[in-house]
Short mmCIF file of C-alpha atoms in Angstrom, two decimals:
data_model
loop_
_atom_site.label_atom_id
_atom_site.label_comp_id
_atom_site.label_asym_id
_atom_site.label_seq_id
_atom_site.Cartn_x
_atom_site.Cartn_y
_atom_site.Cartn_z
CA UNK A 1 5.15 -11.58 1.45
CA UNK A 2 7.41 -9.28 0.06
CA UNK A 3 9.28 -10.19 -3.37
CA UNK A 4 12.36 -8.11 -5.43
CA UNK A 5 12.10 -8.39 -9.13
CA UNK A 6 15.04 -7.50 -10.97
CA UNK A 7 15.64 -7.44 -15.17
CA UNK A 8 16.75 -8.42 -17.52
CA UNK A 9 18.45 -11.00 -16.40
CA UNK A 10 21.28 -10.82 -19.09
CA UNK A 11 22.49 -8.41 -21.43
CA UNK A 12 25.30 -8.03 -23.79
CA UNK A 13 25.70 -4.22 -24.38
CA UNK A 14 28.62 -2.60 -27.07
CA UNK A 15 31.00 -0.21 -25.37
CA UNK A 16 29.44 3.70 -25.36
CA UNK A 17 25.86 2.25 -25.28
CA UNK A 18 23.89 3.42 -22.71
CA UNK A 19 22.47 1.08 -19.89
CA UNK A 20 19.37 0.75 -17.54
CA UNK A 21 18.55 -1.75 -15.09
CA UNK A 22 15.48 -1.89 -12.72
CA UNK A 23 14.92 -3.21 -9.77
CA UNK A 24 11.45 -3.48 -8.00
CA UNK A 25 9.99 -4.61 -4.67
CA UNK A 26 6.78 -5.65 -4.04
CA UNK A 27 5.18 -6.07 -0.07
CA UNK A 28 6.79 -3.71 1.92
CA UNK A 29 6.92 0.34 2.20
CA UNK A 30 9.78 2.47 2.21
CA UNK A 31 12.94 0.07 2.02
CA UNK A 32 16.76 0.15 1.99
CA UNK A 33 17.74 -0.38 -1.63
CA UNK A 34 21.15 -1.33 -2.71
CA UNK A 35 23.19 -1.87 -5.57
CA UNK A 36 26.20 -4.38 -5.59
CA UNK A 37 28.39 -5.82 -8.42
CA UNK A 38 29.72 -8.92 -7.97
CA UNK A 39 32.93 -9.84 -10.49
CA UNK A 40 34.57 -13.33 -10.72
CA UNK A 41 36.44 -13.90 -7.97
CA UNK A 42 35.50 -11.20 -5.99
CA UNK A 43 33.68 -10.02 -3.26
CA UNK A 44 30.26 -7.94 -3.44
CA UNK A 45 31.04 -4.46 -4.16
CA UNK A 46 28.60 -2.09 -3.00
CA UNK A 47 28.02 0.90 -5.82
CA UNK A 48 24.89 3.07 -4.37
CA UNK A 49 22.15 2.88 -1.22
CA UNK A 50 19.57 5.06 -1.06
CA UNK A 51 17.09 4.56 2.33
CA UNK A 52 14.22 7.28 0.66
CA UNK A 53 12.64 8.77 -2.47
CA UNK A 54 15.14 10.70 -3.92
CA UNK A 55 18.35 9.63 -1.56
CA UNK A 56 21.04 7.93 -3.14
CA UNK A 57 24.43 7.56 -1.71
CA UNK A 58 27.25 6.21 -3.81
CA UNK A 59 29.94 3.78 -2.87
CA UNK A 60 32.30 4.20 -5.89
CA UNK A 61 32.70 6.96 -8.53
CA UNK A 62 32.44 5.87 -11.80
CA UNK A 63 30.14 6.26 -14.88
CA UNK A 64 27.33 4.46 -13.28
CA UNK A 65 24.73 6.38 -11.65
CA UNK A 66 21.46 5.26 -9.73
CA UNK A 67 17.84 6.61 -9.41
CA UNK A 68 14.94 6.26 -6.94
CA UNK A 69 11.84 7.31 -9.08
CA UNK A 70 9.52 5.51 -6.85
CA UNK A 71 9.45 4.04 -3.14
CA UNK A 72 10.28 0.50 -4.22
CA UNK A 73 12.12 1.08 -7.45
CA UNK A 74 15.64 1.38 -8.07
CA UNK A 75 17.24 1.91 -11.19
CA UNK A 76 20.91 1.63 -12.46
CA UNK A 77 22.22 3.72 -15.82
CA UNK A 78 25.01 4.93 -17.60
CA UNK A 79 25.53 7.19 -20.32
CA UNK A 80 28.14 4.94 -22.08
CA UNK A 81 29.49 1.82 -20.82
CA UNK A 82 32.93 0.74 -20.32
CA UNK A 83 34.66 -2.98 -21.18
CA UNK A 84 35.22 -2.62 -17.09
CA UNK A 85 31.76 -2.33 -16.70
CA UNK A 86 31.03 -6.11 -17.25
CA UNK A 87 30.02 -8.04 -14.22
CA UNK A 88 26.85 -9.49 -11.77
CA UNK A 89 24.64 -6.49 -10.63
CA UNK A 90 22.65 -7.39 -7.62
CA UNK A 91 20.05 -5.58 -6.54
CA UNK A 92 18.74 -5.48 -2.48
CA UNK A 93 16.83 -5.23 -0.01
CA UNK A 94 16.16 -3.89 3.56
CA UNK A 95 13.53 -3.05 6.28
CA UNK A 96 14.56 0.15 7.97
CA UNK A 97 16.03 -0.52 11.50
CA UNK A 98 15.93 -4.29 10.58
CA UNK A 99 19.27 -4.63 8.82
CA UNK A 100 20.47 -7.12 10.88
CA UNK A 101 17.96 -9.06 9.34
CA UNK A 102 19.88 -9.13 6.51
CA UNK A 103 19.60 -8.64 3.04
CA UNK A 104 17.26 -10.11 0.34
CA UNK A 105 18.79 -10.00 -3.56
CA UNK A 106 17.22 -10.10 -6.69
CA UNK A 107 18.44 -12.85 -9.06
CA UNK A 108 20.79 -10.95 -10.70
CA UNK A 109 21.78 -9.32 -14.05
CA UNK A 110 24.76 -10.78 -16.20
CA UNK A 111 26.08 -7.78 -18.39
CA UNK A 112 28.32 -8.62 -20.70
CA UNK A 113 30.44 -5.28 -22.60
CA UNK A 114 31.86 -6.28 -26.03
CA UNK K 1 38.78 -0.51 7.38
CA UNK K 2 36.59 -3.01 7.96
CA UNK K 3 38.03 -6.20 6.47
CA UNK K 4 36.82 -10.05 6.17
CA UNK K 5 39.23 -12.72 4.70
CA UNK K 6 37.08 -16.47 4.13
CA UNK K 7 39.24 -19.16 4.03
CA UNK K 8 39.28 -21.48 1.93
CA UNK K 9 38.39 -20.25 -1.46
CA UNK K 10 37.54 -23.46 -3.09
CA UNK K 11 36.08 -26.71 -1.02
CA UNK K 12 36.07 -30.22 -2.47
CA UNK K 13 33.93 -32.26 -0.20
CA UNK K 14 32.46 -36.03 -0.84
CA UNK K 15 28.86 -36.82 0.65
CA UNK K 16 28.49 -36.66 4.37
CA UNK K 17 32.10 -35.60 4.85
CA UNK K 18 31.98 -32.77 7.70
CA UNK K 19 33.66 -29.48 7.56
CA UNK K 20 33.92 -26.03 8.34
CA UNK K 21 34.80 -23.27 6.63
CA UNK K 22 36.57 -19.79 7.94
CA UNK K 23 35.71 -15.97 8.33
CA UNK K 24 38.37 -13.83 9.55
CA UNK K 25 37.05 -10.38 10.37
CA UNK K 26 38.64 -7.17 11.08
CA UNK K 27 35.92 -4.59 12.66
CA UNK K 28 35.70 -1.77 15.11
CA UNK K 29 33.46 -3.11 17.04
CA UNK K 30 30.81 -5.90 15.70
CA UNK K 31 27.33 -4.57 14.72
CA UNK K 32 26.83 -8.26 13.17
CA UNK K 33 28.53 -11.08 11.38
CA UNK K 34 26.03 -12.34 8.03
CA UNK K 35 26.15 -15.67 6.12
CA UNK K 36 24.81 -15.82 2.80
CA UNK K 37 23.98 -18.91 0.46
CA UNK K 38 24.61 -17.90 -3.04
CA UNK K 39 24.15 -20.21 -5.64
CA UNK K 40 25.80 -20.10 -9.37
CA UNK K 41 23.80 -17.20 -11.24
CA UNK K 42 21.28 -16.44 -8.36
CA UNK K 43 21.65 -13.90 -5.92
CA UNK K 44 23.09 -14.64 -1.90
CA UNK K 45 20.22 -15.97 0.27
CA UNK K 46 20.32 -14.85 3.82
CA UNK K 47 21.23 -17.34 6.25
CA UNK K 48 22.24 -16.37 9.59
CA UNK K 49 23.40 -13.20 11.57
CA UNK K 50 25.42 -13.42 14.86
CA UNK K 51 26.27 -10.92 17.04
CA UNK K 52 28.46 -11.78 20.01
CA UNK K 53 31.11 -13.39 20.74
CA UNK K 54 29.97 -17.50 21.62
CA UNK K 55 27.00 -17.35 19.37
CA UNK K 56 25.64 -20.09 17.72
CA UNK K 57 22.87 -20.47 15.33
CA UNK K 58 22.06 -23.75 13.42
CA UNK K 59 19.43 -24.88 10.32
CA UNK K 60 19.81 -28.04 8.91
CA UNK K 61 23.05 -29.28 8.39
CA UNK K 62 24.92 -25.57 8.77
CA UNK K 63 25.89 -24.55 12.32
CA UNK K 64 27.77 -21.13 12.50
CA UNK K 65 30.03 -20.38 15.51
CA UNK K 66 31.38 -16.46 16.46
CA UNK K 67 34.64 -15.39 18.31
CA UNK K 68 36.21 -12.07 18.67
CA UNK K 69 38.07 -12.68 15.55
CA UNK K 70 36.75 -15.43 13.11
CA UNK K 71 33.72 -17.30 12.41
CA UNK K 72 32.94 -20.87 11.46
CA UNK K 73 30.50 -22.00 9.22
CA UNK K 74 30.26 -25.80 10.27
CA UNK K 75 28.34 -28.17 7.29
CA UNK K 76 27.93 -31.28 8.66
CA UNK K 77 27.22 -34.60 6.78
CA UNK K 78 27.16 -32.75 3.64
CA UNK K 79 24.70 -33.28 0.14
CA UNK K 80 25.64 -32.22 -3.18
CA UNK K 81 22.27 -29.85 -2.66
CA UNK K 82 24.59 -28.01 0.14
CA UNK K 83 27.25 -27.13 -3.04
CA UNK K 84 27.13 -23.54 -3.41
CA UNK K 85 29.14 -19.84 -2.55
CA UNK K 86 29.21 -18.78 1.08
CA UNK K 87 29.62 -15.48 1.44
CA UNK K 88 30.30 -14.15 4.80
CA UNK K 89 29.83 -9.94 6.11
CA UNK K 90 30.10 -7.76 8.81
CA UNK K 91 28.97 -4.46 9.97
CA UNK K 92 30.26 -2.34 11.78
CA UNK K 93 28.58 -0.96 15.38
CA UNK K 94 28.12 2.81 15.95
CA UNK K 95 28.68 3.57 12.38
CA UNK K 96 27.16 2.83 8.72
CA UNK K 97 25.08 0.05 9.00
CA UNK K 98 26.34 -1.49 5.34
CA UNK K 99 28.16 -4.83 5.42
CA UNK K 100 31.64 -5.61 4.18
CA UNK K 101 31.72 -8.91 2.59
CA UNK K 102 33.98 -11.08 2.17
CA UNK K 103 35.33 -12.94 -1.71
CA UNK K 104 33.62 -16.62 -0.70
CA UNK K 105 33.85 -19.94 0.11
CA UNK K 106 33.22 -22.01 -3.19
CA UNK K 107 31.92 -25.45 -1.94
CA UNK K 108 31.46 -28.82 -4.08
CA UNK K 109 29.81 -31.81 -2.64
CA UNK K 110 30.27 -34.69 -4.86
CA UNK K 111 27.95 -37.70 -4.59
#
């Protein structure tokens, strides 16, 4: 069965530190990946897809950027974060040509800028 | 621009006390309408997609419902296990698969 592992699941990070979050799939070849951030009272907000090895498309321009190293890993980074940078970062899921299948998410990373 | 409005944002219910909750959606055409589950700290859990207008799809006590412009996600005889975010989506047909999703439905059953 196929499985998305996603760490750490919290952080607390000063502003101008750099970040790095991972996300990894296990059971399945070649996926959809996705990042989303998901503030308080808000709705998911998509921030890059890739759907290959070294494709990433991005949603929103800011100091975040993504990375596809590997066929089922996704990473998240920034140089230096930002106070606005706090939030839930999801990680995703999905079989090409079976998006209507929806999405699976990771559990999640709380990131908390100070 | 795709846009989905859930109504309403906060849900008080007591045990076994039926109710639906609202998706408006604005779309060019529907590729598909998604529900998620998401419970506090975990990420959404896929729960149903529809597609056309009339649709129904049901598991357990959730039935969801699809017109042209809204969809309902009915709960029916709730438990406090059913007390979580609903989160519903759509995507858009003949163009980028990736859903627009809507701010939530935050539901409490209380015993």
């Amino acid at each position: 069965s196929q499985t998305i592992h996603q760490w750490p699941a919290t952080l607390v990070q000063p502003v101008g530190s750099p970040l790095s979050l991972e996300c990894t799939v296990e059971g399945t070849s070649n996926p959809n990946l996705y990042w989303y951030r998901q503030a308080a009272g808000r709705g998911l907000q998509l921030l890059f897809y890739s759907v290959g090895i070294g494709q990433i498309s991005s949603e929103v321009p800011q100091n975040l950027s993504a990375s596809r190293p590997q066929d089922r890993q996704f990473i998240l980074s920034s140089k230096k974060l930002l106070l606005s940078d706090s939030g839930f970062y999801l990680c995703a899921w999905s079989a090409i040509g079976r998006e209507n299948y929806g999405y699976t998410f990771g559990s999640g990373t709380r990131l908390t800028v100070v | 621009e795709d846009q989905v409005t859930q109504s309403p944002e906060a849900l008080r219910l007591q045990e076994g006390e039926s109710s639906s909750l609202n998706c408006s959606y604005t779309v060019s055409g529907l590729r598909g309408l998604f529900w998620y589950r998401q419970d506090p700290g975990k990420g959404p859990e896929f729960l149903f997609t529809l597609y056309s207008a009339g649709e129904e799809k049901e598991k357990e006590r959730l039935k969801a419902t699809l017109t042209k412009k809204e969809s309902f996600l009915h709960i029916t005889a709730p438990k406090p296990e059913d007390s979580a975010t609903y989160l519903c989506a759509v995507s858009r047909a003949g163009g980028s698969y990736i859903p627009t999703f809507g701010r939530g439905t935050s539901l409490i059953v209380h015993p």
